[in-house]
Short mmCIF file of C-alpha atoms and ligand atoms in Angstrom, two decimals:
data_model
loop_
_atom_site.label_atom_id
_atom_site.label_comp_id
_atom_site.label_asym_id
_atom_site.label_seq_id
_atom_site.Cartn_x
_atom_site.Cartn_y
_atom_site.Cartn_z
CA MET S 1 94.20 125.04 120.72
CA LYS S 2 93.65 121.92 118.63
CA VAL S 3 92.29 118.74 120.19
CA LEU S 4 92.40 115.10 119.07
CA LYS S 5 89.32 115.23 116.88
CA ASP S 6 90.83 118.07 114.81
CA PHE S 7 93.47 115.76 113.33
CA ASP S 8 93.39 113.24 110.52
CA LEU S 9 95.18 110.44 112.35
CA LYS S 10 94.96 107.50 109.93
CA GLY S 11 98.38 106.01 109.27
CA LYS S 12 100.10 108.94 111.02
CA ARG S 13 102.96 108.63 113.50
CA VAL S 14 101.52 110.28 116.59
CA LEU S 15 103.93 111.27 119.38
CA VAL S 16 102.07 111.44 122.68
CA ARG S 17 103.67 113.16 125.68
CA CYS S 18 102.19 111.40 128.73
CA ASP S 19 102.91 111.85 132.41
CA PHE S 20 103.78 108.37 133.64
CA ASN S 21 105.67 109.88 136.58
CA VAL S 22 104.04 107.54 139.09
CA PRO S 23 104.97 107.03 142.75
CA LEU S 24 107.25 104.00 143.25
CA THR S 25 108.17 101.79 146.18
CA ALA S 26 111.84 101.36 147.14
CA GLU S 27 111.79 98.18 145.01
CA GLY S 28 110.57 100.17 142.00
CA ASP S 29 106.99 98.89 142.03
CA ILE S 30 104.17 101.26 141.09
CA LEU S 31 102.33 102.50 144.18
CA ASN S 32 99.52 104.19 142.32
CA ASP S 33 98.83 103.90 138.60
CA PHE S 34 96.15 106.61 138.36
CA ARG S 35 98.12 108.64 135.81
CA ILE S 36 98.68 105.63 133.54
CA LYS S 37 95.03 104.62 133.65
CA LYS S 38 93.94 108.16 132.79
CA THR S 39 95.81 108.15 129.45
CA VAL S 40 94.20 104.92 128.24
CA PRO S 41 91.21 106.59 126.49
CA THR S 42 93.53 108.74 124.34
CA ILE S 43 95.70 105.76 123.41
CA GLU S 44 92.64 103.69 122.54
CA TYR S 45 91.23 106.55 120.46
CA LEU S 46 94.48 106.74 118.48
CA ILE S 47 94.56 102.97 117.95
CA LYS S 48 90.96 103.02 116.71
CA LYS S 49 91.79 105.79 114.26
CA GLY S 50 94.65 103.72 112.82
CA ALA S 51 97.56 105.85 114.08
CA LYS S 52 101.02 104.54 114.95
CA VAL S 53 101.14 105.44 118.64
CA ILE S 54 104.46 106.55 120.13
CA LEU S 55 104.28 107.23 123.86
CA MET S 56 106.84 109.21 125.84
CA SER S 57 107.21 110.29 129.45
CA HIS S 58 109.62 111.12 132.23
CA LEU S 59 109.86 109.20 135.50
CA GLY S 60 111.50 110.68 138.57
CA LYS S 61 114.55 112.91 138.42
CA PRO S 62 117.41 110.88 136.87
CA GLY S 63 119.41 114.07 136.16
CA GLY S 64 120.24 113.50 132.50
CA LYS S 65 121.68 109.99 132.81
CA VAL S 66 120.37 106.44 132.74
CA VAL S 67 119.14 105.28 136.15
CA GLU S 68 118.26 101.62 136.15
CA ASN S 69 115.23 101.75 138.47
CA LEU S 70 113.76 104.74 136.62
CA LYS S 71 113.40 102.83 133.35
CA LEU S 72 109.82 102.57 132.13
CA ASP S 73 109.53 98.75 132.24
CA LYS S 74 106.88 98.76 134.97
CA VAL S 75 104.90 101.38 133.08
CA GLN S 76 105.08 99.19 129.98
CA GLU S 77 103.62 96.27 131.99
CA LYS S 78 100.74 98.42 133.24
CA LEU S 79 100.00 99.72 129.76
CA MET S 80 99.82 96.19 128.38
CA GLU S 81 97.46 95.23 131.19
CA TYR S 82 95.09 98.17 130.60
CA LEU S 83 95.23 98.19 126.80
CA ASP S 84 95.15 94.42 126.59
CA LEU S 85 97.66 94.37 123.75
CA SER S 86 101.39 94.20 123.43
CA VAL S 87 103.34 97.43 123.88
CA VAL S 88 106.97 97.48 122.75
CA LYS S 89 109.43 99.53 124.80
CA ALA S 90 112.38 101.17 123.08
CA ARG S 91 115.87 101.20 124.60
CA ASP S 92 116.09 104.99 124.29
CA CYS S 93 113.84 107.86 123.24
CA VAL S 94 115.76 109.20 120.21
CA GLY S 95 118.00 107.77 117.49
CA LYS S 96 118.16 105.72 114.32
CA GLU S 97 117.16 102.40 115.88
CA ILE S 98 113.87 103.91 117.03
CA LYS S 99 113.24 105.65 113.71
CA ASP S 100 113.71 102.34 111.89
CA TRP S 101 111.40 100.57 114.30
CA ILE S 102 108.67 103.19 113.83
CA GLU S 103 109.05 102.86 110.06
CA ARG S 104 108.12 99.18 110.39
CA MET S 105 105.21 99.75 112.81
CA ALA S 106 101.72 98.95 111.54
CA PRO S 107 98.79 101.34 112.19
CA GLY S 108 97.31 100.65 115.62
CA GLU S 109 100.60 99.49 117.14
CA VAL S 110 102.00 101.10 120.28
CA LEU S 111 105.62 101.93 121.12
CA LEU S 112 106.80 103.28 124.47
CA LEU S 113 109.99 105.35 124.44
CA GLU S 114 112.45 105.19 127.36
CA ASN S 115 112.52 107.87 130.10
CA LEU S 116 112.97 111.29 128.46
CA ARG S 117 114.96 112.63 131.42
CA PHE S 118 117.78 110.17 130.75
CA HIS S 119 118.83 112.96 128.33
CA LYS S 120 119.92 116.36 129.66
CA GLY S 121 118.32 117.98 126.62
CA GLU S 122 114.84 117.26 127.96
CA LYS S 123 115.09 119.43 131.06
CA GLU S 124 117.29 122.03 129.36
CA ASN S 125 114.80 122.31 126.50
CA ASP S 126 117.66 121.77 124.06
CA PRO S 127 116.34 122.48 120.53
CA LYS S 128 118.50 119.64 119.17
CA PHE S 129 116.80 117.17 121.51
CA ALA S 130 113.33 118.53 120.69
CA ARG S 131 114.10 118.23 116.98
CA ALA S 132 115.38 114.67 117.40
CA LEU S 133 112.12 113.76 119.14
CA SER S 134 110.05 115.54 116.51
CA GLU S 135 111.65 113.43 113.75
CA LEU S 136 109.86 110.39 115.19
CA GLY S 137 106.35 111.69 114.53
CA ASN S 138 104.03 113.58 112.18
CA ILE S 139 101.75 114.92 114.94
CA PHE S 140 102.39 115.86 118.59
CA ILE S 141 99.72 115.29 121.21
CA ASN S 142 100.27 116.60 124.71
CA GLU S 143 98.48 114.45 127.28
CA ALA S 144 100.72 115.37 130.22
CA PHE S 145 98.78 118.01 132.14
CA ALA S 146 100.86 117.23 135.25
CA THR S 147 104.06 118.29 133.46
CA CYS S 148 102.68 121.30 131.61
CA HIS S 149 104.29 123.69 134.14
CA ARG S 150 107.75 122.49 133.10
CA PRO S 151 109.44 124.34 130.20
CA HIS S 152 111.04 121.12 128.92
CA ALA S 153 111.81 119.96 125.36
CA SER S 154 108.95 117.45 125.12
CA ILE S 155 106.50 120.04 126.49
CA ILE S 156 107.35 123.41 124.93
CA GLY S 157 110.00 122.42 122.36
CA LEU S 158 108.07 119.86 120.33
CA PRO S 159 105.14 122.09 119.30
CA LYS S 160 107.62 124.26 117.41
CA TYR S 161 108.32 121.41 115.00
CA LEU S 162 105.05 119.48 114.65
CA PRO S 163 101.32 120.14 114.27
CA SER S 164 100.25 119.89 117.89
CA GLY S 165 97.20 119.54 120.08
CA ALA S 166 95.79 118.34 123.40
CA GLY S 167 94.83 114.78 124.29
CA LEU S 168 91.50 113.90 125.90
CA LEU S 169 92.84 114.12 129.46
CA LEU S 170 94.60 117.45 128.99
CA GLU S 171 91.45 118.84 127.37
CA LYS S 172 89.31 117.72 130.34
CA GLU S 173 91.79 119.04 132.91
CA ILE S 174 91.74 122.48 131.31
CA LYS S 175 87.93 122.53 131.06
CA SER S 176 87.35 121.42 134.67
CA LEU S 177 89.89 123.78 136.21
CA THR S 178 88.76 126.69 134.05
CA ARG S 179 85.26 126.10 135.39
CA ILE S 180 86.66 126.55 138.92
CA ILE S 181 88.63 129.68 138.05
CA LYS S 182 86.26 131.46 135.68
CA LYS S 183 82.67 130.44 136.19
CA PRO S 184 82.02 128.31 139.25
CA GLU S 185 78.48 127.88 140.46
CA ARG S 186 78.53 129.69 143.81
CA PRO S 187 79.23 129.37 146.67
CA LEU S 188 82.67 128.06 145.75
CA VAL S 189 84.39 126.41 148.71
CA ALA S 190 88.04 125.31 148.74
CA VAL S 191 89.60 122.80 151.08
CA VAL S 192 93.38 123.04 151.36
CA GLY S 193 95.56 120.67 153.33
CA GLY S 194 99.02 119.16 153.07
CA ILE S 195 102.37 119.64 154.72
CA LYS S 196 104.51 122.01 152.65
CA PHE S 197 103.08 125.40 153.58
CA GLU S 198 105.58 127.43 151.53
CA THR S 199 104.60 125.71 148.28
CA LYS S 200 100.91 126.39 148.90
CA ILE S 201 100.95 130.06 149.98
CA LYS S 202 100.33 131.33 146.45
CA LEU S 203 97.47 128.85 146.08
CA LEU S 204 95.89 129.98 149.38
CA ASP S 205 96.09 133.60 148.25
CA LYS S 206 94.54 132.93 144.87
CA LEU S 207 91.77 130.81 146.36
CA GLN S 208 91.00 133.57 148.81
CA GLU S 209 90.25 135.78 145.78
CA LEU S 210 88.21 133.12 144.01
CA CYS S 211 86.18 131.46 146.78
CA GLU S 212 83.44 132.35 149.19
CA PHE S 213 85.07 130.14 151.81
CA GLU S 214 88.45 128.51 152.24
CA LEU S 215 88.82 125.65 154.74
CA ILE S 216 92.38 125.21 155.98
CA GLY S 217 93.91 121.97 157.29
CA GLY S 218 95.71 121.59 160.63
CA LYS S 219 99.35 121.98 159.63
CA PHE S 220 98.66 125.12 157.60
CA THR S 221 96.44 126.59 160.34
CA LEU S 222 99.29 126.11 162.77
CA GLU S 223 101.66 127.99 160.42
CA ILE S 224 99.17 130.81 159.95
CA LEU S 225 98.72 131.22 163.71
CA LYS S 226 102.45 130.90 164.42
CA ARG S 227 103.35 133.55 161.85
CA LYS S 228 100.36 135.73 162.78
CA MET S 229 99.37 136.04 159.11
CA GLU S 230 96.60 138.62 159.38
CA LYS S 231 95.31 138.18 155.83
CA TYR S 232 94.12 134.66 156.68
CA LEU S 233 92.41 135.73 159.86
CA SER S 234 89.22 136.76 158.11
CA GLU S 235 85.68 135.36 158.16
CA GLU S 236 86.04 133.69 154.75
CA VAL S 237 89.05 131.70 155.87
CA ILE S 238 87.93 128.89 158.13
CA LEU S 239 90.83 127.58 160.12
CA THR S 240 91.14 124.20 161.80
CA LYS S 241 89.78 124.38 165.37
CA ASP S 242 90.85 121.17 167.06
CA VAL S 243 93.52 118.60 166.24
CA TYR S 244 94.99 115.39 167.54
CA VAL S 245 98.51 115.73 168.88
CA LEU S 246 100.82 112.73 168.94
CA GLU S 247 102.98 112.95 172.03
CA LYS S 248 106.48 111.49 172.37
CA ASN S 249 105.11 108.54 174.34
CA GLU S 250 102.76 107.82 171.37
CA ASN S 251 99.74 109.09 173.32
CA LEU S 252 97.14 110.76 171.13
CA ILE S 253 95.39 113.73 172.69
CA LEU S 254 92.76 116.14 171.37
CA ARG S 255 93.71 119.82 171.68
CA ASP S 256 92.47 123.24 170.59
CA ILE S 257 94.93 124.34 167.90
CA ARG S 258 95.24 127.80 169.46
CA ASP S 259 96.68 126.24 172.59
CA LEU S 260 99.61 124.66 170.77
CA LYS S 261 103.19 125.96 170.77
CA GLY S 262 103.62 125.33 167.06
CA ASP S 263 106.12 122.51 166.88
CA GLU S 264 103.78 119.66 167.80
CA PHE S 265 103.10 116.73 165.46
CA ILE S 266 99.41 116.92 164.53
CA PRO S 267 98.43 113.79 162.61
CA ASP S 268 94.73 114.58 162.12
CA ILE S 269 91.99 117.17 162.48
CA GLY S 270 89.54 116.78 165.37
CA PRO S 271 85.75 116.20 165.49
CA GLU S 272 84.86 119.87 166.04
CA THR S 273 86.80 120.85 162.89
CA ILE S 274 85.10 118.09 160.90
CA LYS S 275 81.75 119.49 162.06
CA ILE S 276 82.59 123.11 161.13
CA PHE S 277 84.06 122.13 157.73
CA SER S 278 81.12 119.81 156.98
CA LYS S 279 78.60 122.57 157.61
CA ARG S 280 80.32 124.83 155.09
CA ILE S 281 80.75 122.04 152.55
CA MET S 282 77.02 121.30 152.63
CA THR S 283 76.26 124.89 151.50
CA ALA S 284 78.64 124.75 148.51
CA LYS S 285 77.70 124.43 144.86
CA THR S 286 81.33 123.97 143.75
CA ILE S 287 84.18 122.48 145.76
CA PHE S 288 87.89 122.45 145.04
CA TRP S 289 90.09 120.25 147.22
CA ASN S 290 93.88 119.99 147.33
CA GLY S 291 95.94 118.26 150.02
CA PRO S 292 95.02 115.65 152.65
CA LEU S 293 93.95 116.76 156.13
CA GLY S 294 96.07 114.35 158.15
CA PHE S 295 99.16 112.18 158.17
CA ILE S 296 97.77 109.73 155.63
CA GLU S 297 100.77 107.38 155.68
CA LYS S 298 99.10 105.75 158.67
CA GLU S 299 95.60 104.43 158.27
CA ARG S 300 94.50 105.52 161.73
CA PHE S 301 95.14 109.17 160.83
CA ARG S 302 92.99 109.16 157.70
CA THR S 303 89.70 109.76 159.55
CA GLY S 304 89.52 113.54 158.99
CA THR S 305 90.41 113.19 155.30
CA ARG S 306 87.86 110.39 154.83
CA LYS S 307 85.04 112.24 156.61
CA ILE S 308 85.62 115.42 154.60
CA ALA S 309 85.75 113.38 151.37
CA GLU S 310 82.44 111.73 152.24
CA LYS S 311 80.87 115.12 153.02
CA ILE S 312 82.01 116.59 149.71
CA ILE S 313 80.47 113.63 147.89
CA GLU S 314 77.25 113.90 149.94
CA SER S 315 76.97 117.65 149.23
CA GLY S 316 76.28 117.00 145.53
CA ALA S 317 78.38 120.05 144.63
CA TYR S 318 80.50 120.00 141.47
CA SER S 319 83.76 118.69 142.89
CA VAL S 320 87.33 118.91 141.66
CA VAL S 321 90.08 117.22 143.63
CA GLY S 322 93.79 117.09 142.93
CA GLY S 323 97.33 116.57 144.16
CA GLY S 324 99.36 113.36 144.32
CA GLU S 325 98.84 112.63 148.02
CA THR S 326 95.13 113.41 147.92
CA ILE S 327 94.66 111.08 144.97
CA ARG S 328 96.62 108.34 146.69
CA VAL S 329 94.54 108.44 149.87
CA LEU S 330 91.19 108.75 148.06
CA SER S 331 92.10 105.91 145.76
CA GLY S 332 92.95 103.77 148.82
CA LEU S 333 89.57 104.68 150.31
CA ASN S 334 87.92 103.75 147.00
CA LEU S 335 86.29 107.19 146.73
CA LEU S 336 88.11 108.66 143.74
CA HIS S 337 85.42 107.82 141.18
CA LYS S 338 82.84 109.77 143.20
CA PHE S 339 84.37 113.16 142.40
CA ASP S 340 83.41 115.04 139.22
CA HIS S 341 86.99 115.61 138.21
CA VAL S 342 90.22 114.22 139.62
CA CYS S 343 93.14 116.35 138.50
CA SER S 344 96.31 114.41 137.67
CA GLY S 345 98.62 117.34 138.46
CA GLY S 346 100.47 118.38 141.59
CA GLY S 347 102.65 121.42 140.89
CA ALA S 348 100.87 121.94 137.56
CA LEU S 349 97.51 122.13 139.31
CA VAL S 350 98.74 124.81 141.71
CA ASP S 351 100.33 126.81 138.87
CA PHE S 352 97.23 126.56 136.68
CA ILE S 353 94.96 127.89 139.44
CA VAL S 354 97.40 130.65 140.37
CA ASP S 355 98.52 131.80 136.90
CA GLU S 356 95.46 130.65 134.93
CA GLU S 357 97.87 129.30 132.29
CA LEU S 358 100.69 126.78 131.93
CA VAL S 359 103.71 126.99 129.62
CA GLY S 360 102.85 123.63 128.06
CA VAL S 361 99.29 124.64 127.27
CA LYS S 362 100.41 128.01 125.92
CA ALA S 363 102.84 126.24 123.58
CA LEU S 364 99.93 124.39 121.98
CA LYS S 365 98.03 127.58 121.17
C1 LIG P 1 104.67 115.83 138.82
O1 LIG P 1 104.67 114.72 139.35
O2 LIG P 1 104.29 116.85 139.41
C2 LIG P 1 105.07 115.91 137.37
O3 LIG P 1 105.24 114.65 136.81
C3 LIG P 1 106.31 116.76 137.22
O4 LIG P 1 107.38 116.12 137.83
P1 LIG P 1 108.65 116.96 138.34
O5 LIG P 1 108.22 117.71 139.57
O6 LIG P 1 109.73 115.95 138.60
O7 LIG P 1 109.03 117.92 137.25
#
């Protein structure tokens, strides 16, 4: 797979697939700009090398038509703030108007195309759409690790038409996650939390193969116990012991998880669990963490997640953390920069660990 430094970029039109799919408020404001910030080094590298930089991304799920509040205007503002230069945004992502504009661009200038998913061809991987995109550039750089599990036109279609390679972020994501999968310094300990159990089962299974110990958050522990899933009732799988239960009258009580019926709302892990998890974390040489350990929407339920984050940092182990919610809470706690690698992917992260490959990465090879 080629990377940025393998290309002669001077004066070239470089099409960069980014993942600017950031969480938004109901008013359309950006809740967390981590993914935008993470692409800045690649954009700055391209500017320095004298390339014409053409950025593209999806945002949300507009379903193949223009959706006003999924336009990339807010992303454009953020880019201008971080790059400290003016970034022009196109009205669409393909077509003559854009081609003409690019023709007139000077080296070092940056153009942002409009949301790729306003066209059905993106999701359907329509070769006509991929070709239309390819006509805008001389080189394709994939910087969208978080979308590399999607077989879409801008991910797997474009490399068929243009010399292609990975951006700095994609390169680092692959290196860091490969280190977890292939050659972690041992013991390797995984911490898995979150809400959607079904979407994480394959990750739990794979991590059970890879790790010495797997620490499981409250909601998932409850599911495992409820379904009597024998394969997770082993010594290497460390389940949550105690949790807080929020009762209907808003009372918060501490309970042993094995005493619960299974339908309770458990907003955080308890002190005994924090103690057991912390002990294991302190023995680790490598730690992989995906999914918060409590209901992080409310600040008062972030204690378990914060304490485990602090322990991971204190352990000095090589740490990789990922998943949208986890990033959001750690960024709010101002702890994100203390991890060795923060993965920008959600679904892509799970698929990369499980399958050890992603369609978008394969397409670059
Ligand atoms: C993500 O947020 O996981 C990626 O941007 C992919 O988005 P999608 O789930 O809408 O395809």
